GROMACS .gro file of C-alpha atoms in nm:
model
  209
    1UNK     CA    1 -17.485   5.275  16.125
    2UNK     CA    2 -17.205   5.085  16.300
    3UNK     CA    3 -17.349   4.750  16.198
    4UNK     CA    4 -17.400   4.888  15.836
    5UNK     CA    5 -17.030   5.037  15.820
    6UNK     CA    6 -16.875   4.632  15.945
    7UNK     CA    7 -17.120   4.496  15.665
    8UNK     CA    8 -16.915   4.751  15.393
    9UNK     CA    9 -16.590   4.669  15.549
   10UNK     CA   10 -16.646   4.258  15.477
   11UNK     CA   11 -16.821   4.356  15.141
   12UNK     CA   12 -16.535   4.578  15.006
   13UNK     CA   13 -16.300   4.364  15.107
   14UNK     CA   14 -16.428   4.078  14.903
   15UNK     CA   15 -16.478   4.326  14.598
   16UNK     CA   16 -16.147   4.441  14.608
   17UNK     CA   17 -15.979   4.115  14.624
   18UNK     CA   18 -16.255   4.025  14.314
   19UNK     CA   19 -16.164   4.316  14.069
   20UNK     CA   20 -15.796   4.233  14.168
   21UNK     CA   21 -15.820   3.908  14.042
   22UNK     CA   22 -16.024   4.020  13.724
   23UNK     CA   23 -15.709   4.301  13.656
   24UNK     CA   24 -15.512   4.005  13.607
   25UNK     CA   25 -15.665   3.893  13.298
   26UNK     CA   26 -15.628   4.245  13.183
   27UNK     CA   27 -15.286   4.260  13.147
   28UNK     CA   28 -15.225   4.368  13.467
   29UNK     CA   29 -15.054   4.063  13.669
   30UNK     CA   30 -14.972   4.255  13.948
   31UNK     CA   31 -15.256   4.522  13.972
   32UNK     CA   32 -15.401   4.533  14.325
   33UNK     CA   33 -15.734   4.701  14.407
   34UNK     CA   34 -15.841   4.793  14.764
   35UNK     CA   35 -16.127   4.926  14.919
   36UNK     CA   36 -16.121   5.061  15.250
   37UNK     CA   37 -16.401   5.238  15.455
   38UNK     CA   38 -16.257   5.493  15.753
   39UNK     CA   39 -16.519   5.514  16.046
   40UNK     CA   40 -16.590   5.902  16.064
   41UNK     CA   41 -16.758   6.060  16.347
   42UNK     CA   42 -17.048   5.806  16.468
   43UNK     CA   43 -17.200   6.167  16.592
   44UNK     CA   44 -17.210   6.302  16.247
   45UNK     CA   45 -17.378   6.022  16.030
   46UNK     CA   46 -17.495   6.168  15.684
   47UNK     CA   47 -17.677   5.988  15.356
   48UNK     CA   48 -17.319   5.815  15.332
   49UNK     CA   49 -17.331   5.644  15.653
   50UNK     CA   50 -17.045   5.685  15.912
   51UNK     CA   51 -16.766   5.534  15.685
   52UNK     CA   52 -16.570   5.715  15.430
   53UNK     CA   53 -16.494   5.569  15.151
   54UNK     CA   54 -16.100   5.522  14.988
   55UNK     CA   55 -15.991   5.324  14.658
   56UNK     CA   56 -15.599   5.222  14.622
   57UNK     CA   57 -15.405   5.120  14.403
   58UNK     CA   58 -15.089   4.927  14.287
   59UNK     CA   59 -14.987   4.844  13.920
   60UNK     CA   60 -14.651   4.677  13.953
   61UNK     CA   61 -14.506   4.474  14.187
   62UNK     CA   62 -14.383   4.606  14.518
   63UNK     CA   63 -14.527   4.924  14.461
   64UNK     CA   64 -14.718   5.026  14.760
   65UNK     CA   65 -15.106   5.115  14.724
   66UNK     CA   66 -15.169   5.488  14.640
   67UNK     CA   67 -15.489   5.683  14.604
   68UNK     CA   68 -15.623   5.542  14.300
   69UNK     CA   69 -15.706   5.852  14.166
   70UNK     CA   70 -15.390   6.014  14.195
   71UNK     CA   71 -15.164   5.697  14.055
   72UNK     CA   72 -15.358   5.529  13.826
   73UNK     CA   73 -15.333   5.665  13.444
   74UNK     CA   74 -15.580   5.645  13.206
   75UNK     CA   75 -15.578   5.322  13.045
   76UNK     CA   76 -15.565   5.155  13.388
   77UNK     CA   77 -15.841   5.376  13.532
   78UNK     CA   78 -16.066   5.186  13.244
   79UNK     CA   79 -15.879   4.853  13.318
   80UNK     CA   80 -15.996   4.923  13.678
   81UNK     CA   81 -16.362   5.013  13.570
   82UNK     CA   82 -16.435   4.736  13.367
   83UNK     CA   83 -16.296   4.470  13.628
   84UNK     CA   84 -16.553   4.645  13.898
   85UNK     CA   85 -16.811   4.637  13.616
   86UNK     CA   86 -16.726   4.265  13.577
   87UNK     CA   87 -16.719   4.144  13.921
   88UNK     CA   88 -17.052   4.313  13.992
   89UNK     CA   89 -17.213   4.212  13.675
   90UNK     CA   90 -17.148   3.839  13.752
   91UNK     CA   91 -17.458   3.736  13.950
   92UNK     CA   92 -17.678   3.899  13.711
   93UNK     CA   93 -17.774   3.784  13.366
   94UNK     CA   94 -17.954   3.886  13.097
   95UNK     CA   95 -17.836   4.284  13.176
   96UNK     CA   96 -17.790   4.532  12.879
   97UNK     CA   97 -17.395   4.710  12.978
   98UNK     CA   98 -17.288   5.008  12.758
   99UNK     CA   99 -16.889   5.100  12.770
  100UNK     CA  100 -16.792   5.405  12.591
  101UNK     CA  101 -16.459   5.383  12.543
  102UNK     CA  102 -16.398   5.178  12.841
  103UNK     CA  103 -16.017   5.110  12.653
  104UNK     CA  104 -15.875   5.475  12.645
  105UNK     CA  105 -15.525   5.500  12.676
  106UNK     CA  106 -15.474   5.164  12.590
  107UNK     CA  107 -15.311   4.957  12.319
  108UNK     CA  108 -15.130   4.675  12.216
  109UNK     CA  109 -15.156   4.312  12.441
  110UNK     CA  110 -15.357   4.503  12.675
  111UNK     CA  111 -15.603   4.578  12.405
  112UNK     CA  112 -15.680   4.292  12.311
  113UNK     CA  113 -15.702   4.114  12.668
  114UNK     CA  114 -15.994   4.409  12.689
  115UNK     CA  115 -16.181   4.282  12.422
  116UNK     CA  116 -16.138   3.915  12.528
  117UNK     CA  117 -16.276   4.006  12.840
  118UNK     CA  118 -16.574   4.184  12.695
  119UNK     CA  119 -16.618   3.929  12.464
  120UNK     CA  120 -16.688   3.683  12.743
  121UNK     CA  121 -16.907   3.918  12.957
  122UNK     CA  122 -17.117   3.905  12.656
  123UNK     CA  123 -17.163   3.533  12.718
  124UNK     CA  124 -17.420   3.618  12.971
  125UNK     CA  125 -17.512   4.023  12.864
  126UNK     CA  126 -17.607   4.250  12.606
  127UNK     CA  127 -17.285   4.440  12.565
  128UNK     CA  128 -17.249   4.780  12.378
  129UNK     CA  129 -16.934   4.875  12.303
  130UNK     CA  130 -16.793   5.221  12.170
  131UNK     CA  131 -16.458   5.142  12.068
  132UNK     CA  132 -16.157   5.347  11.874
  133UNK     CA  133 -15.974   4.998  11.891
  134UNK     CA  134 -15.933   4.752  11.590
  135UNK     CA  135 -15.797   4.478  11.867
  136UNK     CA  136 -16.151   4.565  12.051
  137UNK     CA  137 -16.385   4.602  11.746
  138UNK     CA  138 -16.218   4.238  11.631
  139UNK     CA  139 -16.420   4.055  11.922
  140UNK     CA  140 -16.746   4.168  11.801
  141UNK     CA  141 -17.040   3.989  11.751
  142UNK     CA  142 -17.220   4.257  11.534
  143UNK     CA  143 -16.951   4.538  11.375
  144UNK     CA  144 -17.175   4.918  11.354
  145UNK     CA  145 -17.001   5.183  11.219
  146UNK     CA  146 -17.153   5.567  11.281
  147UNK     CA  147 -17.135   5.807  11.019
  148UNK     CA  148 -17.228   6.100  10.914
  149UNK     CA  149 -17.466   6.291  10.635
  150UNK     CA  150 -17.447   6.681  10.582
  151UNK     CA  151 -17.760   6.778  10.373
  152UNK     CA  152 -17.938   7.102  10.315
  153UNK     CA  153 -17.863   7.270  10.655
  154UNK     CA  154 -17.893   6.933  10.826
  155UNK     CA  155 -17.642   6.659  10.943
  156UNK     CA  156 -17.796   6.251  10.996
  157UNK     CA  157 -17.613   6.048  11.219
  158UNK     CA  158 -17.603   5.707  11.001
  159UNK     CA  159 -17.584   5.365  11.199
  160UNK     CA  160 -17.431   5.045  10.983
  161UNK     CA  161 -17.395   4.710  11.031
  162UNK     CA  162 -17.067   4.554  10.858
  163UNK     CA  163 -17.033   4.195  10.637
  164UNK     CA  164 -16.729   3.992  10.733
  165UNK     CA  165 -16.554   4.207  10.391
  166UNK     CA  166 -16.680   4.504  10.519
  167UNK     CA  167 -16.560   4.438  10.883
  168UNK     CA  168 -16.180   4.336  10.729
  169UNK     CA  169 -16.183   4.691  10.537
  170UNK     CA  170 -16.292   4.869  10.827
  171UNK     CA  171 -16.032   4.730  11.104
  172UNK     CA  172 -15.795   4.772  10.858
  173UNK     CA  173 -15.879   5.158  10.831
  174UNK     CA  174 -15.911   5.132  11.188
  175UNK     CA  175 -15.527   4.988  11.241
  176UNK     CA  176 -15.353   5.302  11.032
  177UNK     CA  177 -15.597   5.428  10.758
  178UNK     CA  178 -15.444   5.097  10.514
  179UNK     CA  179 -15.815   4.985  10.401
  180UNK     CA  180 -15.731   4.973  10.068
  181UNK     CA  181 -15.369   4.843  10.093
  182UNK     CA  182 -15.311   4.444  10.111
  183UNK     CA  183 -15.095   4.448  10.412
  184UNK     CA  184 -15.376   4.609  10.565
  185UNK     CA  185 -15.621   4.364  10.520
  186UNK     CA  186 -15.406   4.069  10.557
  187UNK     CA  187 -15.336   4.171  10.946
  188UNK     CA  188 -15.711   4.274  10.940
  189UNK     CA  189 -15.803   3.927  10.865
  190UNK     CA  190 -15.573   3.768  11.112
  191UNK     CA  191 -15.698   3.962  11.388
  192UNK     CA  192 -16.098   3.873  11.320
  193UNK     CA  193 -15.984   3.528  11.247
  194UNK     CA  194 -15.795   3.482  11.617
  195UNK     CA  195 -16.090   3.673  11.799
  196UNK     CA  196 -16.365   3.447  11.651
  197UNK     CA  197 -16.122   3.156  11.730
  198UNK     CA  198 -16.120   3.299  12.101
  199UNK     CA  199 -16.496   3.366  12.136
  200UNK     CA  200 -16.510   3.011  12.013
  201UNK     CA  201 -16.326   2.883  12.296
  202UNK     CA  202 -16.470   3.083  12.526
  203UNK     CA  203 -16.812   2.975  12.427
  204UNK     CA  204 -16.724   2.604  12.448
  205UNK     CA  205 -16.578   2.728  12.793
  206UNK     CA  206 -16.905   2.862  12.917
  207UNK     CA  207 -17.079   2.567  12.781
  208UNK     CA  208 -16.920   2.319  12.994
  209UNK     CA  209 -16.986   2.539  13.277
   0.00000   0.00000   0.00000
């Protein structure tokens, strides 16, 4: 247990200072992750092991780390998730990775750095993404939207894959219900066109690679 326990200590270490790295390309500059494992009584081992496990956390400079539960809010709590998800996902390839939602409480800049990053996890994985998020949705390879059907005493869930026009329409809707307004669908179209300019890059990135 004692050998196992200095093993987790150099492991989390390593992950910490990983996902700490990978918060900074989630508009977080100055997030800092840490993992630390407290030996516990060596007399009382359990399924656990003898070390207890503790996550901190830092958003801003200076700031000291704090239990990440208690500090963190909501949007960075996802920022956090997805940079473990990332670091530990980056040996593998070919996996199939499902976030729901993985960008709640977030908008804006930090948004779209979410989708960016998904967008290039999805260079080596299947990635499934439930998203509220027009600056999310954008980065897409395949836009589904899931609807709804009342019948007779029944309601079908409906699953749809979206054309490019469909796709402007809908992150328009998504951005402030303006799918049928021009202003609307002008950003629209400017967001899709600078996320497929992105995953471009990013592909020619992983290319070279």
């Amino acid at each position: 247990a004692e050998v196992l326990l200095a093993s987790r200590r150099r492991a989390a270490k390593r992950l910490a200072a990983q996902a700490s790295k990978e918060l900074r390309t989630l508009a977080m500059p100055n997030g800092r992750l840490s993992i630390e494992l407290a030996e516990m009584d060596p007399q009382q081992p359990n399924a656990r092991g003898i070390g207890g496990l503790a996550f901190g956390f830092s958003a801003n400079e200076g700031e000291p780390l704090a239990p990440l539960g208690k500090v963190a809010s909501g949007g960075e709590l996802s920022r956090v998730m997805l940079a473990l998800e990332v670091v530990l996902a980056a040996t593998e390839q070919g996996l199939t990775m499902v976030f729901d939602e993985v960008d709640a409480g977030v908008g804006g800049k930090a948004a779209v750095e979410i989708g960016r990053r998904l967008a290039a996890l999805a260079q080596r994985h299947q990635v499934i993404v439930v998203t509220h998020l027009p600056q999310v949705a954008a980065f897409a390879d395949t836009h589904l939207t899931v609807g709804k059907q009342t019948g007779k005493g029944s309601v079908t869930s409906t699953l749809t894959a979206l054309s490019r026009e469909e796709r402007i329409a809908e992150l328009a809707r998504m951005l402030a219900g303006l799918g049928d307004s021009d202003t609307g669908r002008a950003h629209a179209e400017e967001l899709l066109e600078a996320a497929d300019s992105d995953k471009v890059a990013q592909s020619g990135a992983h290319a070279s690679r």
